[in-house]
């Protein structure tokens, strides 16, 4: 491969010296702890763990975690993951190795599954529009707040005292995350009793009211009627937001029916384990008024070239590359894999099954409530007097002044049961689908131990209480008052009423999987997205109960294994990046950006006492960069890039630094640049910004080109986020999960994000960024395992191969395609940009035509038209063999020959093989063939495809069709779908 380069290189190290500027090359060797910690084993340590050694080490760590039965609630509930879903989706590489469905022709399976999720959410919330998931419930609340702000008239958006009113019965972690987001928008958070005096608190805020947020059911288990409050909010021209629980909405009136504008929550209890906090799919639904502001991705129906129905990502109203600093959301990564799990869970159980689970939960909670009352304890949703029976899953019990800690500690020590400490006097119990009669007895025995009225718990007590209450597992919803009881139908579409046996669900899962291209089929050469191997050994611990079954707010002594793994991962990431401290809390790359900028702002405010709020961002930056800066309350100032090299325009940077010297807060810079080159002046950039009082934020999207060769900390950055779902092998999962931790220099460490339920961050911590203390904790073992198996030497060598693979493809393709932005040695970094712009004039062909034709060759397209319009950005990663690289190169060379045939007049400019790509089996089986190319040319342009072929399931989509009305509906009656179809209902 070195000899095949243009020009050739003598050795791998000689080649690397041609790629990286000499002044950033690191002389230090990465120190990653290996399998043996004795001097004679240093060589082994450099190589890392073998797979068997790693699994043994993971077993040791897992034993340090104690899996208790957790009924803590607070937004998280136990669930049973159907094994057919666990094995075939959660543990299925056809699902977890696929990319975000930006190329719909080869993503129809994921798109249908995500559309099922949207329909599930829309039906249960009673609102017409839902997105295809976002990060977690707390950040969904933050999105609801910014949407509420965004729909107000500008005069109200700009009011100095604009206020978001939050019920005091919203989950504590949600309130904390709201504060972190509110600061950047200048929103005042007021927490109080929103129902008192007929909503007097909201009325008193007047025109400053941005919106009101309530929890339904609330954090203490109460279920309130909010119709009057909704009217108050709407009369003030503000938005009414409801945090809710999907399972509860099978028996309770949906928010859309009592006036909610926005409903959101966590779909975790629909078949996704605790996972010590994540990843879980949050949901977000809204009404028509807010549909142009809804954050994240939406799936909708379009049509393909043959006029057939086909799914795709609908118009993204928050597209950051369009709106940049004007965006009010920086959402990028979603939780697609987890949304798929929840969708399949709902399909498997169906509407009747879900309701039965909910009714069992209600029955269990009612039995606990009555039993502890008979023991002499005070219960009730507010914990004072008999002010109403439990209506869903949570019971709050007054156990005596200052006794809550003692009761909870006794339950953990003697029954291995975790209850929630609501306050010093009260504990909470949240019942879930895993609770059976024996669990109820054990829960009640905790209270029996502290009761003066003994012997309530006996073999027949629970049956007697249930009989006395006339509670059965299939009938407790009749106890719900009519005004709060669900009357409307839900999940009436055939997809939720068809696949209730394992056989049927298995076939449906694999039918959808067969319509998707993933890393199980071929390399996915996406520039800036780093689609690399998700090794099986790395994935093993994700579904081990020691990692998957721990509640995020479980006592720390029960999660010692997690603490061991987290501390080792933080240490290794600090070593790799050259930083002093790391926070693993941000659960996406964009959240990492936001966290890093918030840390910078807090540090600058404390240091200087002045407002340093200007953020310099290159015009080539990822779209989330300016969006994150704006969310952090910073003013974005663009910096030019040179047209020939793509490097930062140093003169323009100098002018901007001098102009804004007194208010300069930071620069956000991606390294290597988004143009795929190591800029030679990066150290000068850092020094210049520092000299004017600013901090350097490095976007770590391209960290795969740095590990072991250079590091952000040594280059001069103060903070950098890492994409664990790119560089460190956490799978993309069809659009999420992601993890975006930040590394910081020592002076920023005190400001790392904290959390109300755990000791995280520094002694001057900013408010939390995510709902759980360590974000998506259950997938951190993947990155930990990757680093440990690679070892310091392996990580460094992998980076060299990453660079070599990219330059090998560049050298093979450069005789056929123009390449833009290489360095003075004609080298790229780990990715490069193939220029398709000239083909528009010569052949009428654009980058999208090449991208679609690649599907006929069995490949996902490279990143298209970014960062330069009508180009393709190619990144092969170190995971791919030379054989696979050649297969990809041969495909692109063959496509270039097809373009050449058009340029020569041998093929027409319209109706040619590229314009009609991709070709499905249906497309090729038409009876009449009047095209200027043969069926065989369309299907098998290279001989190897006759042996191994992935078929797109639809032809090219109409990218404009239906964009004004591509939202899911609640009613199958409005659907164009055949009544016998298993696809989800969507409006045209």
CSV table of N, CA, C and O in Angstrom, one decimal, residues 246-287:
chain,number,residue,atom,x,y,z
A,246,UNK,N,-45.2,6.7,28.9
A,246,UNK,CA,-46.0,6.1,27.8
A,246,UNK,C,-46.8,5.0,28.4
A,246,UNK,O,-48.0,4.8,27.9
A,247,UNK,N,-46.3,4.2,29.3
A,247,UNK,CA,-47.1,3.1,29.8
A,247,UNK,C,-48.3,3.7,30.6
A,247,UNK,O,-49.5,3.1,30.5
A,248,UNK,N,-48.2,4.7,31.3
A,248,UNK,CA,-49.3,5.3,32.0
A,248,UNK,C,-50.4,5.8,31.1
A,248,UNK,O,-51.6,5.8,31.4
A,249,UNK,N,-50.0,6.2,29.9
A,249,UNK,CA,-51.0,6.7,28.9
A,249,UNK,C,-51.8,5.7,28.3
A,249,UNK,O,-52.7,6.0,27.5
A,250,UNK,N,-51.6,4.4,28.6
A,250,UNK,CA,-52.5,3.4,28.2
A,250,UNK,C,-53.7,3.3,29.1
A,250,UNK,O,-54.8,2.8,28.7
A,251,UNK,N,-53.7,3.9,30.3
A,251,UNK,CA,-54.8,4.0,31.2
A,251,UNK,C,-55.2,5.4,31.6
A,251,UNK,O,-56.3,5.6,32.0
A,252,UNK,N,-54.4,6.4,31.4
A,252,UNK,CA,-54.7,7.7,31.7
A,252,UNK,C,-55.0,8.6,30.5
A,252,UNK,O,-54.5,8.3,29.4
A,253,UNK,N,-55.7,9.6,30.6
A,253,UNK,CA,-56.1,10.5,29.5
A,253,UNK,C,-54.8,11.1,28.9
A,253,UNK,O,-53.9,11.6,29.6
A,254,UNK,N,-54.6,11.0,27.6
A,254,UNK,CA,-53.4,11.5,27.0
A,254,UNK,C,-53.3,13.0,27.1
A,254,UNK,O,-54.3,13.7,27.0
A,255,UNK,N,-52.0,13.5,27.1
A,255,UNK,CA,-51.9,15.0,27.3
A,255,UNK,C,-52.5,15.8,26.1
A,255,UNK,O,-53.0,16.9,26.4
A,256,UNK,N,-52.5,15.2,24.9
A,256,UNK,CA,-53.1,16.0,23.8
A,256,UNK,C,-54.6,16.2,24.0
A,256,UNK,O,-55.1,17.1,23.3
A,257,UNK,N,-55.2,15.4,24.9
A,257,UNK,CA,-56.7,15.6,25.1
A,257,UNK,C,-57.0,16.5,26.2
A,257,UNK,O,-58.2,16.9,26.4
A,258,UNK,N,-56.0,17.0,27.0
A,258,UNK,CA,-56.3,18.0,28.0
A,258,UNK,C,-55.5,19.3,27.8
A,258,UNK,O,-55.4,20.1,28.7
A,259,UNK,N,-55.0,19.5,26.6
A,259,UNK,CA,-54.5,20.8,26.3
A,259,UNK,C,-53.0,20.9,26.1
A,259,UNK,O,-52.5,22.1,26.0
A,260,UNK,N,-52.3,19.8,26.2
A,260,UNK,CA,-50.8,19.9,26.1
A,260,UNK,C,-50.5,20.3,24.6
A,260,UNK,O,-51.0,19.8,23.7
A,261,UNK,N,-49.5,21.2,24.5
A,261,UNK,CA,-48.9,21.6,23.2
A,261,UNK,C,-47.7,20.7,22.9
A,261,UNK,O,-47.5,20.4,21.7
A,262,UNK,N,-47.0,20.3,23.9
A,262,UNK,CA,-45.8,19.4,23.8
A,262,UNK,C,-45.9,18.3,24.9
A,262,UNK,O,-46.2,18.6,26.0
A,263,UNK,N,-45.6,17.1,24.5
A,263,UNK,CA,-45.5,16.0,25.5
A,263,UNK,C,-44.2,15.3,25.2
A,263,UNK,O,-43.8,15.1,24.0
A,264,UNK,N,-43.5,14.9,26.2
A,264,UNK,CA,-42.2,14.3,26.1
A,264,UNK,C,-42.0,13.4,27.3
A,264,UNK,O,-42.7,13.4,28.3
A,265,UNK,N,-41.0,12.5,27.1
A,265,UNK,CA,-40.6,11.6,28.2
A,265,UNK,C,-39.6,10.7,27.8
A,265,UNK,O,-38.9,10.8,26.8
A,266,UNK,N,-39.5,9.6,28.6
A,266,UNK,CA,-38.5,8.5,28.4
A,266,UNK,C,-39.2,7.2,28.0
A,266,UNK,O,-40.0,6.8,28.8
A,267,UNK,N,-38.8,6.6,26.9
A,267,UNK,CA,-39.4,5.3,26.5
A,267,UNK,C,-38.7,4.1,27.1
A,267,UNK,O,-38.9,3.0,26.7
A,268,UNK,N,-37.9,4.4,28.1
A,268,UNK,CA,-37.0,3.3,28.7
A,268,UNK,C,-37.8,2.1,29.1
A,268,UNK,O,-37.4,1.0,28.9
A,269,UNK,N,-39.0,2.3,29.8
A,269,UNK,CA,-39.7,1.2,30.3
A,269,UNK,C,-40.3,0.3,29.2
A,269,UNK,O,-40.9,-0.7,29.5
A,270,UNK,N,-40.2,0.7,28.0
A,270,UNK,CA,-40.7,-0.1,26.9
A,270,UNK,C,-39.5,-0.9,26.4
A,270,UNK,O,-39.0,-0.8,25.3
A,271,UNK,N,-39.1,-1.8,27.2
A,271,UNK,CA,-38.1,-2.8,26.8
A,271,UNK,C,-36.7,-2.4,26.7
A,271,UNK,O,-35.9,-3.1,26.0
A,272,UNK,N,-36.2,-1.4,27.4
A,272,UNK,CA,-34.8,-1.0,27.4
A,272,UNK,C,-34.4,-1.0,28.9
A,272,UNK,O,-34.9,-0.4,29.8
A,273,UNK,N,-33.3,-1.7,29.2
A,273,UNK,CA,-32.8,-1.9,30.6
A,273,UNK,C,-32.4,-0.5,31.2
A,273,UNK,O,-32.1,0.4,30.5
A,274,UNK,N,-32.3,-0.5,32.6
A,274,UNK,CA,-31.8,0.7,33.3
A,274,UNK,C,-30.5,1.2,32.7
A,274,UNK,O,-30.3,2.3,32.5
A,275,UNK,N,-29.5,0.2,32.6
A,275,UNK,CA,-28.2,0.6,32.1
A,275,UNK,C,-27.5,1.7,32.8
A,275,UNK,O,-26.7,2.4,32.2
A,276,UNK,N,-27.8,1.8,34.1
A,276,UNK,CA,-27.2,2.8,35.0
A,276,UNK,C,-27.4,4.3,34.4
A,276,UNK,O,-26.6,5.1,34.6
A,277,UNK,N,-28.5,4.4,33.6
A,277,UNK,CA,-28.9,5.7,33.1
A,277,UNK,C,-29.0,5.9,31.6
A,277,UNK,O,-29.5,6.9,31.2
A,278,UNK,N,-28.6,4.9,30.9
A,278,UNK,CA,-28.7,5.1,29.4
A,278,UNK,C,-27.8,4.1,28.7
A,278,UNK,O,-26.9,3.4,29.2
A,279,UNK,N,-28.0,4.1,27.3
A,279,UNK,CA,-28.9,5.0,26.6
A,279,UNK,C,-30.3,4.5,26.6
A,279,UNK,O,-30.6,3.3,26.6
A,280,UNK,N,-31.2,5.5,26.5
A,280,UNK,CA,-32.7,5.3,26.4
A,280,UNK,C,-33.2,6.3,25.4
A,280,UNK,O,-32.7,7.4,25.3
A,281,UNK,N,-34.3,5.9,24.8
A,281,UNK,CA,-34.9,6.8,23.8
A,281,UNK,C,-35.9,7.8,24.4
A,281,UNK,O,-36.9,7.3,25.0
A,282,UNK,N,-35.6,9.0,24.4
A,282,UNK,CA,-36.6,10.0,24.8
A,282,UNK,C,-37.5,10.2,23.6
A,282,UNK,O,-37.2,10.0,22.4
A,283,UNK,N,-38.8,10.6,23.9
A,283,UNK,CA,-39.7,10.9,22.8
A,283,UNK,C,-40.2,12.3,23.0
A,283,UNK,O,-40.1,13.0,24.0
A,284,UNK,N,-40.7,12.9,21.9
A,284,UNK,CA,-41.1,14.3,21.8
A,284,UNK,C,-42.2,14.4,20.8
A,284,UNK,O,-42.1,14.1,19.7
A,285,UNK,N,-43.4,14.9,21.3
A,285,UNK,CA,-44.5,15.0,20.4
A,285,UNK,C,-45.1,16.4,20.6
A,285,UNK,O,-45.0,17.0,21.6
A,286,UNK,N,-45.8,16.9,19.5
A,286,UNK,CA,-46.3,18.3,19.6
A,286,UNK,C,-47.5,18.4,18.7
A,286,UNK,O,-47.8,17.5,17.9
A,287,UNK,N,-48.2,19.5,18.8
A,287,UNK,CA,-49.3,19.8,17.9
A,287,UNK,C,-48.9,20.6,16.6
A,287,UNK,O,-47.7,20.9,16.4
